[in-house]
Structures are given as structure tokens and as C-alpha cells.
XYZ file of C-alpha atoms in Angstrom:
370
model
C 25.181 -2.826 44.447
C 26.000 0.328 42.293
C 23.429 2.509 40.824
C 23.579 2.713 37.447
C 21.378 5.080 35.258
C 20.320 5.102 31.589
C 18.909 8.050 29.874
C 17.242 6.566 26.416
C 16.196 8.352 23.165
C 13.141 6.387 22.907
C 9.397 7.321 23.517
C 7.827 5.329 26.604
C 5.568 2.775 23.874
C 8.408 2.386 21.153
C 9.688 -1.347 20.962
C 12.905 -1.340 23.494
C 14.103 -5.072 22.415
C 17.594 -3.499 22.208
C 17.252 -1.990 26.047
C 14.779 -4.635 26.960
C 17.186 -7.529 27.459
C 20.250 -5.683 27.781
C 19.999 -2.838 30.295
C 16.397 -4.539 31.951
C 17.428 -7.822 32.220
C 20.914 -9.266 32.007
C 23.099 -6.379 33.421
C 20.883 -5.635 36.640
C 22.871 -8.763 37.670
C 25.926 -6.278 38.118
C 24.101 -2.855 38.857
C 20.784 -0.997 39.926
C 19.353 0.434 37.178
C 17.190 2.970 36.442
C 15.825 4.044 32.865
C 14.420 7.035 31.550
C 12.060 7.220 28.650
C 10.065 10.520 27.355
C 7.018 11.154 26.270
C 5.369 13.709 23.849
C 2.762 14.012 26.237
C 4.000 14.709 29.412
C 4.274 17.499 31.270
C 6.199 16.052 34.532
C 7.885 13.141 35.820
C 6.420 10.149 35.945
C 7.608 7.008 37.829
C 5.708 4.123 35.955
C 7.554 1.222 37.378
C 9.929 1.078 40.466
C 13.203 1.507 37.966
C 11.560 3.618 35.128
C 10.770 7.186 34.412
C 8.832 8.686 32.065
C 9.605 12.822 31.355
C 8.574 15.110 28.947
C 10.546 14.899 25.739
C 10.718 18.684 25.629
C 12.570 18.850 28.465
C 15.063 15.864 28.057
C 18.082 18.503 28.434
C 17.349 19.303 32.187
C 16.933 15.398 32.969
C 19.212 15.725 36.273
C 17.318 18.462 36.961
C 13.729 17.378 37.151
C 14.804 13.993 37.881
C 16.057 15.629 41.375
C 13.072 17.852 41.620
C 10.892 14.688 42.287
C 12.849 13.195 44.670
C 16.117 11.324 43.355
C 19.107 11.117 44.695
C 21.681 12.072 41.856
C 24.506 11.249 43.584
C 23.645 7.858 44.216
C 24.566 6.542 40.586
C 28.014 5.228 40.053
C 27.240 5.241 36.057
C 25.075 7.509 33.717
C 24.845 6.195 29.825
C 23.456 8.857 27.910
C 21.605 7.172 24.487
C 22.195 8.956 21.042
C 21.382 12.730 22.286
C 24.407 14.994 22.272
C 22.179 17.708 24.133
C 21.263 15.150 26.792
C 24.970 14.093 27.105
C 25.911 18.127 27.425
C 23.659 18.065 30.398
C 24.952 14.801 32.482
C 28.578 16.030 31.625
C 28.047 19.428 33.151
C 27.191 17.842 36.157
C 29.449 15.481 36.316
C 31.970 16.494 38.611
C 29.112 17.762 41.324
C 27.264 14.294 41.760
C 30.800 12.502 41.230
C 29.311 9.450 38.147
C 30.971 7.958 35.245
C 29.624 8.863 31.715
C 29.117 7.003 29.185
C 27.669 7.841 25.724
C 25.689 5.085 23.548
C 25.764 5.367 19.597
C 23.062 3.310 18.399
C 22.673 4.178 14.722
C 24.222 7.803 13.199
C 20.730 9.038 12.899
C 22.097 12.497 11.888
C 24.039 10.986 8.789
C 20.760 8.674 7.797
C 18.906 12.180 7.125
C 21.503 13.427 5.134
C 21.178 10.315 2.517
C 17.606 10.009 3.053
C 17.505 13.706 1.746
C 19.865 12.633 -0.651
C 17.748 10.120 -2.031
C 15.105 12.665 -2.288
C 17.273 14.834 -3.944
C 16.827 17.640 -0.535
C 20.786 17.401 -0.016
C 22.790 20.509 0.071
C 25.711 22.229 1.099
C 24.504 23.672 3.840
C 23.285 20.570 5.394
C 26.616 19.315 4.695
C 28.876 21.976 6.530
C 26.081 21.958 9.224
C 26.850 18.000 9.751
C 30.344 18.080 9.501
C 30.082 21.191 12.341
C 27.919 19.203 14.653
C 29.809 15.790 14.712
C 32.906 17.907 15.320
C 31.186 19.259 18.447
C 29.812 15.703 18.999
C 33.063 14.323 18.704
C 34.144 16.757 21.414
C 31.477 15.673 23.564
C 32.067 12.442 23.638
C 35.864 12.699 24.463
C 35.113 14.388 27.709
C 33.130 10.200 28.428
C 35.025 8.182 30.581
C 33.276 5.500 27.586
C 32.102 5.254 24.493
C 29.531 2.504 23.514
C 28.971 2.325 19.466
C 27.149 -0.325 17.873
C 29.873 -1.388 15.369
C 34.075 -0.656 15.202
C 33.728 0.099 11.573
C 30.811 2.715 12.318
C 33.420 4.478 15.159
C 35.632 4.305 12.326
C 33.630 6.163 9.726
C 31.783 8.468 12.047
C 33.542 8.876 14.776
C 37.451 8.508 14.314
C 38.363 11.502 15.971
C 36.890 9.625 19.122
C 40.128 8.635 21.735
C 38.718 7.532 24.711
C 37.739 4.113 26.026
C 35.605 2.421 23.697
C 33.128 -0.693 23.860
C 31.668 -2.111 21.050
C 28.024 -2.647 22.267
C 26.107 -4.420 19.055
C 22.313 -5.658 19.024
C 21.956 -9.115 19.905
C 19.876 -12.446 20.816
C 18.053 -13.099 24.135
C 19.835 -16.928 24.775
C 16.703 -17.232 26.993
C 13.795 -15.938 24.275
C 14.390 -17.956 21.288
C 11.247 -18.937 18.633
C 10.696 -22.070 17.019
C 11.273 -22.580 13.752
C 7.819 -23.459 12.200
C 8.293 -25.825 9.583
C 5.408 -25.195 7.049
C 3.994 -28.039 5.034
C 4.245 -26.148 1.638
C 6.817 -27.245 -0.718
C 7.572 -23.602 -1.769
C 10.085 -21.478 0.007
C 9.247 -19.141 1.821
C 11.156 -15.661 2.626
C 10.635 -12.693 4.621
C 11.475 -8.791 4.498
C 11.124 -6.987 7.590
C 11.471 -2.988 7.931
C 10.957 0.142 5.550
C 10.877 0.461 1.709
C 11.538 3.577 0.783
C 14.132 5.360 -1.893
C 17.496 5.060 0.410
C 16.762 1.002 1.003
C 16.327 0.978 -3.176
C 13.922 -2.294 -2.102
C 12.727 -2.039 -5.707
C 16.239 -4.076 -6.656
C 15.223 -6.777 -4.287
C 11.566 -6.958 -5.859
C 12.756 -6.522 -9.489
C 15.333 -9.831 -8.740
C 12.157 -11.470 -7.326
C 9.838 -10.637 -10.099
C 12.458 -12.621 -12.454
C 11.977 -15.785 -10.351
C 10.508 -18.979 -13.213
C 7.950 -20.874 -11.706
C 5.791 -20.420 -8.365
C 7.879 -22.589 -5.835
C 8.429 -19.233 -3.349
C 6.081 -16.709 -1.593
C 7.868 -13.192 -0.285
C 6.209 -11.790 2.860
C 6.819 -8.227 3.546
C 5.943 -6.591 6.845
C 6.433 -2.754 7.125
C 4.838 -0.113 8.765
C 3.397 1.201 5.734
C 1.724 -1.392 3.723
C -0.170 0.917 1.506
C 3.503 2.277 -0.276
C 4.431 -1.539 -0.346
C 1.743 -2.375 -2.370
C 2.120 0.469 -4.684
C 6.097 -0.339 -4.937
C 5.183 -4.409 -5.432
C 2.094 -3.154 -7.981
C 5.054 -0.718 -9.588
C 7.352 -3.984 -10.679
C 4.634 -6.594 -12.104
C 4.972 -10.562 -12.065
C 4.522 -10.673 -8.173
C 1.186 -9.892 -6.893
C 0.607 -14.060 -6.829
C 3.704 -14.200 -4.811
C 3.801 -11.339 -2.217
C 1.867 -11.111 0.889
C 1.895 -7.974 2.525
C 1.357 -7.524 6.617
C 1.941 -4.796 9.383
C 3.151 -6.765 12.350
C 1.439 -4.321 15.259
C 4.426 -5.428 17.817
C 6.973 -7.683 18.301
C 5.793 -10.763 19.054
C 3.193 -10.515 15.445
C 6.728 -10.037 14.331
C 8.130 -13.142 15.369
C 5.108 -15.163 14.493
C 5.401 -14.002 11.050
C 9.063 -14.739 10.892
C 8.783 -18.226 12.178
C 6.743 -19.417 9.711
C 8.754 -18.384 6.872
C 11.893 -20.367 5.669
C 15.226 -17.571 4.377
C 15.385 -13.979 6.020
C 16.031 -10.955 3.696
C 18.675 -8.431 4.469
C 20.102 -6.820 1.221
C 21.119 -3.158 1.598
C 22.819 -0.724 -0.565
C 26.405 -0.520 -0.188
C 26.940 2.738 1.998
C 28.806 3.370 5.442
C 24.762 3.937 6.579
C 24.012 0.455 6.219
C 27.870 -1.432 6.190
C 28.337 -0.298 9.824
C 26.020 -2.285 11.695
C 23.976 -5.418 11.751
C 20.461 -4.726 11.095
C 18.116 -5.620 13.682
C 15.976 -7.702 11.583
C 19.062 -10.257 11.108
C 18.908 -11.116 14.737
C 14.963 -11.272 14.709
C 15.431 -13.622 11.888
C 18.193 -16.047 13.476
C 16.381 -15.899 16.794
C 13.757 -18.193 15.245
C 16.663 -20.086 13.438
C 15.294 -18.640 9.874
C 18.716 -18.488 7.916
C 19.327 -14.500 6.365
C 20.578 -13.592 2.665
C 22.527 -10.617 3.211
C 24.927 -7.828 2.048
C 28.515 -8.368 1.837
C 30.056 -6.449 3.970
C 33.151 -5.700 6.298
C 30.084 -6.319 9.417
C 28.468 -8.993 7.827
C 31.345 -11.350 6.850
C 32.928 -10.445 10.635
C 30.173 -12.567 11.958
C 28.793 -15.303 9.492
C 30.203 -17.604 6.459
C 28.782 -17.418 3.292
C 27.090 -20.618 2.381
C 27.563 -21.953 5.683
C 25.399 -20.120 8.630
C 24.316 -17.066 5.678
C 23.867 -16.108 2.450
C 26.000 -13.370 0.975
C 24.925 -11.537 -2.123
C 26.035 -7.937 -3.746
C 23.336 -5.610 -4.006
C 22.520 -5.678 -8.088
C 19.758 -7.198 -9.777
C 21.519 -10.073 -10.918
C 23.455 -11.143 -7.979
C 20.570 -11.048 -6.075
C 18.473 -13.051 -8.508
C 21.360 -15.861 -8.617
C 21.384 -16.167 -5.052
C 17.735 -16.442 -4.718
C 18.000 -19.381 -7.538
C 20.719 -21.112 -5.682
C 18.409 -20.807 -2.665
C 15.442 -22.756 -4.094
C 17.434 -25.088 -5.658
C 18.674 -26.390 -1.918
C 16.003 -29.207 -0.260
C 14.102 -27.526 2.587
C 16.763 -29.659 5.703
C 19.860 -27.401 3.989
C 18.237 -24.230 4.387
C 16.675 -25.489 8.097
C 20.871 -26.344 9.117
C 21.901 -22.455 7.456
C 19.709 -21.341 9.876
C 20.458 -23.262 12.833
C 24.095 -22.257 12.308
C 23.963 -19.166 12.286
C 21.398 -18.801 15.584
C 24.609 -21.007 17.383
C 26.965 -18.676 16.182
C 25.343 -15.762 17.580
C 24.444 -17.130 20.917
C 27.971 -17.887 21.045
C 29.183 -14.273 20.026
C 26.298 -12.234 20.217
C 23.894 -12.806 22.802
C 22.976 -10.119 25.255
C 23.770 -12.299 28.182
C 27.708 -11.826 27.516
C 27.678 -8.371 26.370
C 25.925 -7.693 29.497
C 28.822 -9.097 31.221
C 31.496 -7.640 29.047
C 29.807 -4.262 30.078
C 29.610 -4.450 33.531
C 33.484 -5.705 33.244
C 34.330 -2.042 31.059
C 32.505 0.340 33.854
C 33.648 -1.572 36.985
C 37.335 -0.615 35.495
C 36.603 2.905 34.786
């Protein structure tokens, strides 16, 4: 079996639920794999399990390097998949050619551009950081060209980062684990009950969402928020008024608090501004929610609509006050069986397109044609 090798982004005790089931589970049907994670706090290599490493984060552009300094064979992988670092990605293409491997660069989320409009929101944008961008995704771009494949999250966000990209591309999206799904809890309340998921801050503009919500007649829905910060929450919820009786506040410690939380609530909110940030890939949360069968109102747009029907496995809404209100209205006004078959659509329709299962598959297909 062919070694394969994957050089991640994340820190060694961040939640890997994208890597997890994709690169730990389904595709070491195909290859041998090996991951690399880094650490703040380490000054050497560390082998934690038999296929992990753990390095110091400081040092993640001479991977190869201290990777072979304790002991591994470089040569031995067919395939190294370098996640979101172009510096890491310089490293594993310079030595490309002597340990003889395929490269392959994953694009996760254009972390570089989601500075630029969180600055923006903060009114910290300039020029400078402007040129500076457009400078480094031109070298980026560069980079990447010189992969034998390129693995973005979304088509449309190749398309509005990335165009200048030509070489083989695979569109590798988050997904659902067809073998780790969470039952739907059915709660005996007759209110509805929905659920928010992620930051609030000034580029999410959550205050739209809350403002909709505080316009809600009548007490037949509760809002659950969970976010790492739950002391801004409650300022931003104490900022709008009407909706302290209605919003619960939590700060699900891990994954599986998560998906407890989730379970037990009825419609899943996803509703973004409408920028490129945001329009080019499916939030993670969606998949959390329809993993559990909990039906999502989302954004409309060009990623969205690709993979669900409005009214039929989702809820679409635009992202203004009003729209949002009269979706949430439409939503309480359907018996609590409609909104349980929304949501068991839409988990079918992902395991039949999205589940990590047959992207593993599709992968291995890509690199064993390289």
C-alpha cells in the first residue's frame, strides 16, 4: 500500500472533524497515512500515535527536515498534501524531485482574505494590506501551479480566489460521517426550537439575525446560541432587547457537547452576509446540523442552492431583517412532522453527495492517476 503523508495547519488539541473522518478513517482504505500536527509547545518531534506527529509550530517550514532527523523515511511516501500553508508547501516542493512524491495543496478556507474583511469590519483595512494580499496570492497562485493537485473546498471559491490556478483540481468539501450520525431528539415542548453555532462578531453582522428574532409575536420558539465567547453573546443579545426570555446561551467544550446541543433543538441557523468569504463554501455547522437530521435556514447562495432545495430539504432566506423574519414566521407556522421531514431530507441528500466515505474514494481515484 502507498504511503501517503499529510502536513495539517492545525494545533495537536484543535477539533480535526474535517481530517478526522476523511484522511484518519475512510481513505487509509487506499493509502498509509501519516499526519502531522504542531504544537506551540514543542520543541522536537513527537510521535504520539503510530501514524501521527506532533512538531513545533515554529518550525513547520523544515517539516521534511526534522521529520527525517528522527528517523523517517521521506522517500517512502507516494503523496504529500500540504494543508493551507504556502511556506509549508515551499518546503515539500523544494524537495520534491529528491524524494520523488506527488504534491498536493489543500485550501480549506482563504484565511488570508477573512483578515482582510474582518479588518474591514473593524475599519483596520488599508491599502497596504491590500497590495500586500494581492502580492502574496500571486506568489500563492504560483505555488500551487508547480502541485501535481489542487484540493479547494468549493469550485466557486477556486473561482474567486484562485482563478489563475491551471492544474488538476479536486473539489474536496466538508462532509458527513455515513457511519456517525445523531438522533434527532424530539423534545416534548410545543415551541420550536433553533440553534446558532459559531462566532458573533462584526463580519457575521449576527445582530441582523437577533434583531429578526427579537420581532418574533408570541413565545412559541427558544434560540440557543453556542459560541466560544458567551460573555460578547450576551452583551450582543442584551444590546437588541425582547429576547432575554427566549435565548439560551452555552459554550459547547467539544464536539460531542456540540452535537448534544444540536440534537435537541428543532431548525439549524446558517444566515451569512452576502460576500465571496462566506458564498464559497458550506459552513461546517450545516453539516453538524443535518448530521442529527435538524433541518438548516440558510443563505442563498451559488453553494447553497448547488446542494439543497428551498422548502424542500432547507430553508433559503436573504440576509435582511425582513427576509429573515418572514422565513422564521413561515417556519413556526409548519407542525413540528414538516420541519422533522426538512431535516431528514436534507441529511439523505448529503449522505448521498456529501459524505466523507465517497470523497474519500473520489480522492484516492484523483492521486492514483497523477
Amino acid at each position: 500500500m502507498e504511503k501517503f503523508l499529510y502536513i495539517t495547519d492545525q494545533d495537536e488539541y484543535t477539533d480535526h472533524s474535517f481530517i478526522g473522518p476523511l484522511f484518519e478513517k475512510y481513505l487509509k482504505e487506499y493509502f498509509d497515512i501519516d499526519i502531522v500536527y504542531f504544537s506551540e509547545f514543542k520543541t522536537g518531534f513527537e510521535k504520539r500515535k503510530e501514524h501521527e506527529f506532533i512538531l513545533p509550530k515554529n518550525e513547520r517550514a523544515k517539516t521534511l527536515n526534522i521529520m527525517e532527523n528522527a528517523g523517517i523515511d521521506i522517500s517512502s511516501y507516494s503523496f504529500i498534501v500540504v494543508r493551507n500553508s504556502s511556506d509549508v508547501l515551499k518546503h515539500v516542493l523544494s524537495n520534491s524531485k529528491t524524494y520523488d512524491y506527488k504534491v498536493g495543496y489543500r485550501l480549506s478556507f482563504p484565511k488570508r482574505r477573512a483578515q482582510m474583511q474582518v479588518d474591514k469590519a473593524n475599519n483596520k483595512s488599508s491599502f497596504l494590506k491590500y497590495l500586500n494580499n494581492t502580492l502574496t496570492t500571486f506568489s500563492e497562485t504560483k505555488l500551487i501551479n508547480q502541485c501535481d493537485i489542487f484540493l479547494p473546498t468549493s469550485t466557486q471559491m477556486k473561482e474567486e480566489f484562485f482563478e489563475g490556478v491551471t492544474i488538476r483540481t479536486m473539489i474536496c468539501p466538508p462532509a458527513i460521517d455515513p457511519e456517525i450520525l445523531h438522533e434527532n431528539i424530539q423534545h416534548e415542548g410545543t415551541e420550536k426550537r433553533f440553534f446558532y453555532a459559531g462566532t458573533l462578531d462584526k463580519l457575521r453582522e449576527f445582530e441582523t439575525v437577533l434583531e429578526a428574532f427579537s420581532e418574533i409575536k408570541g413565545d412559541n420558539w427558544k434560540l440557543t446560541i453556542s459560541t466560544k465567547d458567551p460573555e460578547y453573546a450576551q452583551e450582543v443579545v442584551n444590546s437588541i432587547g425582547n429576547l432575554n426570555n427566549n435565548v439560551i446561551i452555552h459554550n459547547a467544550k467539544n464536539k460531542d457537547q456540540l452535537l448534544d446541543l444540536i440534537a435537541s433543538c428543532d431548525i439549524g441557523v446558517s444566515i451569512l452576509p452576502d460576500i465571496p468569504l462566506f458564498n464559497t463554501s458550506t459552513p461546517v455547522k450545516i453539516l453538524d446540523y443535518y448530521s442529527s437530521a435538524v433541518p438548516c435556514i440558510m443563505t442563498n447562495n451559488a453553494n447553497n442552492n448547488t446542494l439543497f432545495t428551498d422548502d424542500y430539504d432547507a430553508w433559503f432566506c436573504k440576509f435582511d431583517k425582513e427576509s429573515i423574519k418572514r422565513k422564521i414566521e413561515y417556519i413556526l407556522n409548519l407542525s413540528k412532522e414538516d420541519v422533522a421531514k426538512v431535516g431528514q431530507r436534507g441529511q439523505e441528500r448529503l449522505l448521498e453527495i456529501r459524505n466523507y466515505k465517497r470523497i474519500a474514494a473520489d480522492l484516492a481515484h484523483q492521486l492514483n492517476i497523477l
